[in-house]
mmCIF file of C-alpha atoms in Angstrom:
data_model
loop_
_atom_site.group_PDB
_atom_site.id
_atom_site.type_symbol
_atom_site.label_atom_id
_atom_site.label_comp_id
_atom_site.label_asym_id
_atom_site.label_seq_id
_atom_site.Cartn_x
_atom_site.Cartn_y
_atom_site.Cartn_z
ATOM 1 C CA ALA A 1 -79.553 -85.520 -38.200
ATOM 2 C CA ALA A 2 -79.558 -86.821 -41.764
ATOM 3 C CA GLU A 3 -80.712 -83.426 -42.974
ATOM 4 C CA GLU A 4 -78.057 -81.769 -40.929
ATOM 5 C CA ALA A 5 -75.478 -84.168 -42.346
ATOM 6 C CA SER A 6 -76.547 -83.517 -45.938
ATOM 7 C CA SER A 7 -76.575 -79.775 -45.377
ATOM 8 C CA GLY A 8 -73.162 -80.067 -43.858
ATOM 9 C CA VAL A 9 -71.897 -81.836 -47.005
ATOM 10 C CA GLU A 10 -73.515 -79.363 -49.476
ATOM 11 C CA ALA A 11 -72.047 -76.300 -47.786
ATOM 12 C CA PRO A 12 -68.373 -77.156 -48.439
ATOM 13 C CA ALA A 13 -69.207 -78.155 -52.007
ATOM 14 C CA ALA A 14 -70.880 -74.835 -52.641
ATOM 15 C CA ALA A 15 -67.956 -73.056 -51.075
ATOM 16 C CA ALA A 16 -65.566 -75.064 -53.225
ATOM 17 C CA ALA A 17 -67.584 -74.235 -56.341
ATOM 18 C CA ALA A 18 -67.584 -70.583 -55.410
ATOM 19 C CA GLU A 19 -63.876 -70.685 -54.854
ATOM 20 C CA GLY A 20 -63.330 -72.394 -58.244
ATOM 21 C CA GLY A 21 -65.283 -69.655 -60.024
ATOM 22 C CA GLY A 22 -63.278 -66.988 -58.246
ATOM 23 C CA ALA A 23 -59.995 -68.597 -59.294
ATOM 24 C CA GLU A 24 -61.078 -68.697 -62.908
ATOM 25 C CA ALA A 25 -61.925 -65.050 -62.736
ATOM 26 C CA LEU A 26 -58.642 -64.243 -61.121
ATOM 27 C CA ARG A 27 -56.842 -66.354 -63.681
ATOM 28 C CA ALA A 28 -58.598 -64.571 -66.548
ATOM 29 C CA GLU A 29 -57.844 -61.219 -64.947
ATOM 30 C CA LEU A 30 -54.216 -62.286 -64.568
ATOM 31 C CA TRP A 31 -54.048 -63.253 -68.212
ATOM 32 C CA ALA A 32 -55.589 -59.951 -69.215
ATOM 33 C CA SER A 33 -53.082 -58.167 -67.000
ATOM 34 C CA GLU A 34 -50.221 -60.104 -68.563
ATOM 35 C CA ASP A 35 -51.506 -59.284 -72.080
ATOM 36 C CA GLN A 36 -51.834 -55.661 -71.096
ATOM 37 C CA CYS A 37 -48.365 -55.749 -69.558
ATOM 38 C CA GLU A 38 -46.933 -57.294 -72.704
ATOM 39 C CA ALA A 39 -48.694 -54.645 -74.794
ATOM 40 C CA LEU A 40 -47.358 -51.957 -72.519
ATOM 41 C CA GLN A 41 -43.860 -53.446 -72.722
ATOM 42 C CA ALA A 42 -44.112 -53.578 -76.504
ATOM 43 C CA THR A 43 -45.334 -49.987 -76.535
ATOM 44 C CA LEU A 44 -42.526 -49.019 -74.155
ATOM 45 C CA ALA A 45 -39.952 -50.812 -76.320
ATOM 46 C CA LYS A 46 -41.330 -49.118 -79.399
ATOM 47 C CA ALA A 47 -41.225 -45.782 -77.618
ATOM 48 C CA LYS A 48 -37.676 -46.457 -76.488
ATOM 49 C CA GLU A 49 -36.704 -47.357 -80.063
ATOM 50 C CA GLN A 50 -38.320 -44.196 -81.348
ATOM 51 C CA ASP A 51 -36.576 -42.207 -78.630
ATOM 52 C CA ARG A 52 -33.269 -43.877 -79.530
ATOM 53 C CA GLN A 53 -33.770 -43.108 -83.227
ATOM 54 C CA ALA A 54 -34.746 -39.550 -82.353
ATOM 55 C CA MET A 55 -31.673 -39.304 -80.126
ATOM 56 C CA VAL A 56 -29.500 -40.595 -82.965
ATOM 57 C CA ARG A 57 -31.024 -38.092 -85.387
ATOM 58 C CA LEU A 58 -30.606 -35.296 -82.855
ATOM 59 C CA ARG A 59 -27.004 -36.337 -82.216
ATOM 60 C CA GLU A 60 -26.311 -36.427 -85.969
ATOM 61 C CA GLN A 61 -27.915 -33.014 -86.382
ATOM 62 C CA LEU A 62 -25.936 -31.735 -83.405
ATOM 63 C CA ASP A 63 -22.683 -33.116 -84.861
ATOM 64 C CA SER A 64 -23.521 -31.624 -88.251
ATOM 65 C CA SER A 65 -24.368 -28.285 -86.665
ATOM 66 C CA ARG A 66 -21.211 -28.416 -84.583
ATOM 67 C CA GLY A 67 -19.089 -29.219 -87.670
ATOM 68 C CA HIS A 68 -20.779 -26.470 -89.660
ATOM 69 C CA LEU A 69 -20.250 -24.034 -86.796
ATOM 70 C CA GLN A 70 -16.588 -25.032 -86.508
ATOM 71 C CA ARG A 71 -16.106 -24.612 -90.269
ATOM 72 C CA SER A 72 -17.832 -21.248 -90.139
ATOM 73 C CA LEU A 73 -15.691 -20.153 -87.194
ATOM 74 C CA ARG A 74 -12.544 -21.407 -88.922
ATOM 75 C CA GLU A 75 -13.443 -19.659 -92.180
ATOM 76 C CA ALA A 76 -14.319 -16.491 -90.283
ATOM 77 C CA SER A 77 -11.029 -16.708 -88.373
ATOM 78 C CA ASP A 78 -9.072 -17.281 -91.586
ATOM 79 C CA ALA A 79 -10.857 -14.409 -93.300
ATOM 80 C CA GLN A 80 -10.241 -12.163 -90.298
ATOM 81 C CA GLN A 81 -6.574 -13.134 -90.147
ATOM 82 C CA SER A 82 -6.251 -12.532 -93.892
ATOM 83 C CA GLU A 83 -7.936 -9.156 -93.567
ATOM 84 C CA VAL A 84 -5.786 -8.266 -90.559
ATOM 85 C CA GLY A 85 -2.665 -9.319 -92.485
ATOM 86 C CA HIS A 86 -3.792 -7.227 -95.459
ATOM 87 C CA PHE A 87 -4.356 -4.207 -93.219
ATOM 88 C CA GLU A 88 -0.983 -4.715 -91.535
ATOM 89 C CA ALA A 89 0.707 -4.917 -94.948
ATOM 90 C CA GLU A 90 -1.034 -1.694 -96.021
ATOM 91 C CA ILE A 91 0.019 -0.003 -92.785
ATOM 92 C CA ARG A 92 3.636 -1.106 -93.275
ATOM 93 C CA ALA A 93 3.566 0.078 -96.896
ATOM 94 C CA GLU A 94 2.103 3.437 -95.847
ATOM 95 C CA ARG A 95 4.746 3.851 -93.135
ATOM 96 C CA GLN A 96 7.486 3.008 -95.632
ATOM 97 C CA ARG A 97 5.998 5.497 -98.114
ATOM 98 C CA LEU A 98 5.969 8.201 -95.434
ATOM 99 C CA LEU A 99 9.579 7.406 -94.565
ATOM 100 C CA ASP A 100 10.538 7.602 -98.256
ATOM 101 C CA ILE A 101 8.726 10.938 -98.618
ATOM 102 C CA SER A 102 10.455 12.294 -95.502
ATOM 103 C CA LEU A 103 13.835 11.134 -96.833
ATOM 104 C CA GLU A 104 13.156 12.682 -100.241
ATOM 105 C CA GLU A 105 12.125 15.959 -98.591
ATOM 106 C CA SER A 106 15.336 15.973 -96.543
ATOM 107 C CA ILE A 107 17.435 15.237 -99.636
ATOM 108 C CA SER A 108 15.573 17.907 -101.621
ATOM 109 C CA THR A 109 16.105 20.459 -98.838
ATOM 110 C CA ASP A 110 19.846 19.715 -98.721
ATOM 111 C CA ARG A 111 20.055 19.825 -102.516
ATOM 112 C CA LEU A 112 18.189 23.145 -102.595
ATOM 113 C CA ALA A 113 20.583 24.616 -100.031
ATOM 114 C CA GLN A 114 23.553 23.391 -102.087
ATOM 115 C CA LEU A 115 22.065 24.885 -105.257
ATOM 116 C CA ARG A 116 21.527 28.215 -103.523
ATOM 117 C CA ASP A 117 25.114 28.243 -102.283
ATOM 118 C CA SER A 118 26.356 27.306 -105.769
ATOM 119 C CA ARG A 119 24.248 30.031 -107.369
ATOM 120 C CA GLU A 120 25.561 32.657 -104.950
ATOM 121 C CA ARG A 121 29.135 31.478 -105.502
ATOM 122 C CA LEU A 122 28.713 31.513 -109.279
ATOM 123 C CA ALA A 123 27.197 34.995 -109.136
ATOM 124 C CA SER A 124 30.160 36.214 -107.087
ATOM 125 C CA GLU A 125 32.646 34.552 -109.444
ATOM 126 C CA ARG A 126 30.771 35.961 -112.457
ATOM 127 C CA ASN A 127 30.924 39.507 -111.063
ATOM 128 C CA SER A 128 34.598 39.086 -110.235
ATOM 129 C CA ALA A 129 35.340 37.701 -113.696
ATOM 130 C CA ARG A 130 33.372 40.520 -115.346
ATOM 131 C CA THR A 131 35.316 43.120 -113.377
ATOM 132 C CA GLN A 132 38.626 41.428 -114.180
ATOM 133 C CA ALA A 133 37.682 41.175 -117.849
ATOM 134 C CA LEU A 134 36.818 44.868 -117.983
ATOM 135 C CA VAL A 135 40.151 45.720 -116.338
ATOM 136 C CA GLU A 136 42.007 43.533 -118.834
ATOM 137 C CA VAL A 137 40.143 45.156 -121.719
ATOM 138 C CA GLY A 138 41.166 48.583 -120.439
ATOM 139 C CA ARG A 139 44.785 47.488 -120.143
ATOM 140 C CA CYS A 140 44.664 46.005 -123.632
ATOM 141 C CA ALA A 141 43.306 49.279 -125.027
ATOM 142 C CA ALA A 142 46.032 51.284 -123.238
ATOM 143 C CA LEU A 143 48.740 48.971 -124.591
ATOM 144 C CA ALA A 144 47.295 49.216 -128.092
ATOM 145 C CA GLU A 145 47.328 53.007 -127.849
ATOM 146 C CA GLU A 146 50.922 52.957 -126.655
ATOM 147 C CA LEU A 147 51.858 50.659 -129.528
ATOM 148 C CA ARG A 148 50.240 53.031 -132.042
ATOM 149 C CA ARG A 149 52.124 55.945 -130.482
ATOM 150 C CA LEU A 150 55.415 54.066 -130.741
ATOM 151 C CA ARG A 151 54.693 53.224 -134.352
ATOM 152 C CA GLY A 152 53.953 56.893 -134.968
ATOM 153 C CA GLU A 153 57.238 57.837 -133.382
ATOM 154 C CA VAL A 154 59.015 55.296 -135.551
ATOM 155 C CA VAL A 155 57.303 56.632 -138.683
ATOM 156 C CA GLY A 156 58.104 60.233 -137.681
ATOM 157 C CA ALA A 157 61.681 59.321 -136.988
ATOM 158 C CA GLU A 158 61.944 57.629 -140.357
ATOM 159 C CA ALA A 159 60.419 60.668 -142.053
ATOM 160 C CA ARG A 160 62.746 63.047 -140.294
ATOM 161 C CA ALA A 161 65.727 60.853 -141.082
ATOM 162 C CA SER A 162 64.836 60.602 -144.798
ATOM 163 C CA GLY A 163 64.214 64.393 -145.076
ATOM 164 C CA SER A 164 67.580 65.456 -143.645
ATOM 165 C CA THR A 165 70.589 64.502 -145.783
ATOM 166 C CA GLU A 166 72.936 66.435 -143.580
ATOM 167 C CA ARG A 167 72.026 64.451 -140.531
ATOM 168 C CA ALA A 168 71.745 61.180 -142.390
ATOM 169 C CA ALA A 169 74.299 59.342 -140.335
ATOM 170 C CA ARG A 170 72.955 60.632 -137.047
ATOM 171 C CA SER A 171 69.406 60.193 -138.186
ATOM 172 C CA GLU A 172 70.143 56.726 -139.432
ATOM 173 C CA GLU A 173 71.770 55.881 -136.170
ATOM 174 C CA ARG A 174 68.939 57.477 -134.249
ATOM 175 C CA CYS A 175 66.451 55.736 -136.486
ATOM 176 C CA GLN A 176 68.113 52.404 -135.862
ATOM 177 C CA GLU A 177 68.081 53.102 -132.151
ATOM 178 C CA VAL A 178 64.465 54.182 -132.262
ATOM 179 C CA LYS A 179 63.625 51.162 -134.387
ATOM 180 C CA ALA A 180 65.458 48.878 -132.029
ATOM 181 C CA GLU A 181 63.847 50.522 -129.057
ATOM 182 C CA GLY A 182 60.475 50.480 -130.783
ATOM 183 C CA GLU A 183 60.878 46.850 -131.766
ATOM 184 C CA ARG A 184 61.983 45.980 -128.278
ATOM 185 C CA ARG A 185 59.092 47.836 -126.731
ATOM 186 C CA ALA A 186 56.743 46.467 -129.385
ATOM 187 C CA GLN A 187 57.959 42.955 -128.672
ATOM 188 C CA GLU A 188 57.527 43.620 -124.989
ATOM 189 C CA LEU A 189 54.034 45.004 -125.602
ATOM 190 C CA ARG A 190 53.187 42.031 -127.804
ATOM 191 C CA GLY A 191 54.248 39.701 -125.022
ATOM 192 C CA ARG A 192 52.175 41.620 -122.511
ATOM 193 C CA ILE A 193 49.221 41.700 -124.890
ATOM 194 C CA GLU A 194 49.542 37.958 -125.463
ATOM 195 C CA GLU A 195 49.560 37.440 -121.704
ATOM 196 C CA ILE A 196 46.499 39.653 -121.381
ATOM 197 C CA TRP A 197 44.691 37.792 -124.155
ATOM 198 C CA SER A 198 45.641 34.485 -122.574
ATOM 199 C CA GLY A 199 44.160 35.727 -119.302
ATOM 200 C CA LEU A 200 41.061 36.886 -121.162
ATOM 201 C CA ARG A 201 40.649 33.488 -122.824
ATOM 202 C CA SER A 202 41.007 31.771 -119.435
ATOM 203 C CA ALA A 203 38.471 34.176 -117.931
ATOM 204 C CA SER A 204 36.117 33.575 -120.874
ATOM 205 C CA ALA A 205 36.429 29.800 -120.427
ATOM 206 C CA GLY A 206 35.716 30.187 -116.715
ATOM 207 C CA LEU A 207 32.734 32.383 -117.468
ATOM 208 C CA LYS A 208 31.371 29.802 -119.916
ATOM 209 C CA GLN A 209 31.699 27.116 -117.276
ATOM 210 C CA GLY A 210 29.858 29.410 -114.879
ATOM 211 C CA ALA A 211 26.994 29.795 -117.421
ATOM 212 C CA LEU A 212 28.003 33.479 -118.203
ATOM 213 C CA PRO A 213 28.137 34.304 -121.949
ATOM 214 C CA THR A 214 31.380 35.830 -123.232
ATOM 215 C CA GLU A 215 29.389 38.595 -124.931
ATOM 216 C CA ALA A 216 28.409 39.815 -121.469
ATOM 217 C CA VAL A 217 32.077 40.420 -120.656
ATOM 218 C CA LEU A 218 33.548 41.831 -123.918
ATOM 219 C CA PRO A 219 31.603 44.492 -125.873
ATOM 220 C CA ALA A 220 30.568 43.660 -129.427
ATOM 221 C CA GLY A 221 32.563 45.025 -132.347
ATOM 222 C CA GLY A 222 35.552 42.676 -132.554
ATOM 223 C CA GLY A 223 39.074 43.133 -131.304
ATOM 224 C CA ALA A 224 39.919 43.902 -127.736
ATOM 225 C CA GLY A 225 36.511 45.147 -126.553
ATOM 226 C CA GLY A 226 35.809 47.258 -129.666
ATOM 227 C CA TYR A 227 38.861 49.454 -129.222
ATOM 228 C CA GLY A 228 40.173 48.819 -132.702
ATOM 229 C CA PHE A 229 42.852 46.402 -131.666
ATOM 230 C CA ASN A 230 43.175 42.815 -132.824
ATOM 231 C CA PRO A 231 45.188 40.194 -130.968
ATOM 232 C CA PRO A 232 48.635 39.554 -132.433
ATOM 233 C CA HIS A 233 49.179 36.581 -134.700
ATOM 234 C CA ARG A 234 52.441 34.709 -134.743
#
């Protein structure tokens, strides 16, 4: 019974000792786990800090890239708008130039038509003036011939009157009549010749204004168309 009692006492002690050793082991394992957990937490915190720093760097790079992209897009848009404005200005200038050319062509066409009409009218007036001048020259020559004939009659009458003493009175009277008639007709012819020459001068002035030389109207040689007659002088 004593042995049984002693064995009964030793068994709980051994169990208690075994349990104490197991607790120490568990405690040591718990401490190791806590150290490992703290190390893992430190590593996790460090990783989180690195991730945060990397995130900040990435965000800064993203912002910088975004700003650079926006500047590039803005510069490209400004350059495109400037180029578009330049092209639009060139197009407007080209359209205006075409309009100016079209207007100048229209004005030139109208001016050319007016010049053609003026040239035809001047040619017609020149031909009419030339014909009129030739007619006036012919009339002037006829009047000059008539004046020479009258002067011849006057000279003949004077000669006949001076050669006949018997008919002196009649001849003198006839001579005076012939002289008076000759002077009257000569004065009348002079007036007509002056009118003709006045018309010729007006025609010559008109021909000069129409770019037709006077030499083309009156033949060379002086006088009234080279017929040996000079205009009267007062």
